[in-house]
Amino acid sequence: MNFEYDVVIIGGAFSGAATALMLKRKRPEARILVIEKTIEFDRKVGESTTEVSSCYMTRILGLTHYLGHHQLAKQGLRLWFSDRPDQPFDDCVEVGTRYHSRLPGFQVDRAKLDSHMLELAVQAGCELWRPAKLTNCELDNGNGQRVSVFVDLGERTTTCRWIVDATGRAAMLARKLGHFRQNTEHPINAVWARFTGVKQWDSYEWRERFPDYANRCRVGREWATNHLFGRGWWVWIIPLRGGDVSAGIVYDSRIFKFPEGSSLAQRLHAHILSNPVGREIFGGARVIQGDVHALSMLPYHSEKVCDDGWAAVGDAAGFIDPLYSPGLDFCSYTSYYVADLLARSLAGEDVADRLRHYNQQYLITYRYWFESLYKDKYYYMGDAELMSAALLLDVSSYYIGLVTAAYRDPECEFLNLPFNGIGGRIAANVMSFYNRRLVALAKRRWTTGYYGRRNTGWCELYDGFVPDARLRKQIWRGLRRWWKCEFINLRLMLATRATVPESKASAAARTEAFEVGT
């Protein structure tokens, strides 16, 4: 059939532009149109990459030069815990790496990254309509798709063989076709902003005030993704090139109530200042006006992510949680898989089996990723012992299952969505088991008043994660911490239940006392 374009991609941010770029590289003769509604991109919830998404950007997309010159190098994750608002800074618990990260990671300004990716797609030969408002989209499977757009003060209509939905949280096709599903098991919300005047983590002033803090670490803490943790919430602190800092809170509405205030910016800033670490860092900080955002009910997914004639990539297919920054991982896997699928289709190959696999495996990946890493995690993330055990086991599992394979053969592995096959199912079951146990331990600690009791006076700085046999050391460290918590749980079961301080108690917590398992 004679279509005006082979592929029309709705959305020109990272996922859409990456799909366009990879498809153009695989099929240079393909006629590709990218439709982007905005004049310029805004910033997203998270701006931190993982080892897997960094592998995709450096090894597959070839962005090493750009990322090195225009974004910041990331130095791993760093976790901070406290047991009371007036706790001295140098008495708070720190968990993180002692040395530089072994694999690349980046603190990215998503607006700049998205713009660069779209420029690369256009340079590769893709046509761009921008700003363009989609007015109609008609799907007719293999018989062709019709798209109408308002652009350049007039309406244009075009036909194509394939439509790629890269509209992010708008999830255009999922909503249009009735496949959109909210993840009500995980009721998390986010508020975030950009700040100026944030103190430096590694300044001379801090070295003078906290010499032990300064001397125990061999890497700049400022370049890590620093996290503040409490029961039912966490705050990210991410540096951006130019000096601004991105900070935001993600919280579970079942457990935590976001503070009241005159504005979102004031409420977010007040919450950060209520934490002893946050108070030291953000005491003199100011919110950048007009750069404050909020989203409710973050997690969702599409029950169907493709069919003959269309496919969804990135956040248009689903999103779980910004903790551990998995968003760009999903963008990487889905954009590469769909680009390969479309290239094969345009070459005349029957892709029915690949469409069927993408539909089936995406739902498996989403469900296993959620259950193994995030389900009810907000119940224990405010306890330093429990969360540090989870961090070591979670990141080690991530390295074993995904990072090692991605760096060994990226062109092959990015065609395999995570948790694929028997091995993926076993890994998901193991991770889900220890996550459920940590949740149970947290609930007992809360109802007995033991929750967060060890959030003071210690730190854990480890060498870092590498994708080889040295991971055994981190796994063993995580297992020992988990088993120690299990032993404490046995003592709490036998001890007379302590009275929960009124400052911590809630009706929900008292109800949980009758639900805690052993």
CSV table of N, CA and C in Angstrom, one decimal, residues 419-427:
chain,number,residue,atom,x,y,z
A,419,PHE,N,13.1,-10.1,33.4
A,419,PHE,CA,12.3,-11.2,34.0
A,419,PHE,C,11.7,-12.1,33.0
A,420,ASN,N,12.5,-12.3,31.9
A,420,ASN,CA,12.1,-13.2,30.8
A,420,ASN,C,12.4,-14.6,31.2
A,421,GLY,N,11.6,-15.6,30.9
A,421,GLY,CA,11.9,-17.0,31.0
A,421,GLY,C,11.8,-17.5,32.4
A,422,ILE,N,12.3,-18.7,32.6
A,422,ILE,CA,12.3,-19.4,33.9
A,422,ILE,C,13.2,-18.7,34.9
A,423,GLY,N,14.4,-18.3,34.4
A,423,GLY,CA,15.3,-17.6,35.3
A,423,GLY,C,14.8,-16.3,35.8
A,424,GLY,N,14.0,-15.6,35.0
A,424,GLY,CA,13.4,-14.3,35.4
A,424,GLY,C,12.3,-14.6,36.5
A,425,ARG,N,11.6,-15.7,36.3
A,425,ARG,CA,10.5,-16.0,37.2
A,425,ARG,C,11.1,-16.4,38.6
A,426,ILE,N,12.2,-17.1,38.6
A,426,ILE,CA,12.9,-17.5,39.8
A,426,ILE,C,13.4,-16.3,40.5
A,427,ALA,N,14.1,-15.4,39.8
A,427,ALA,CA,14.6,-14.2,40.4
A,427,ALA,C,13.5,-13.3,41.0
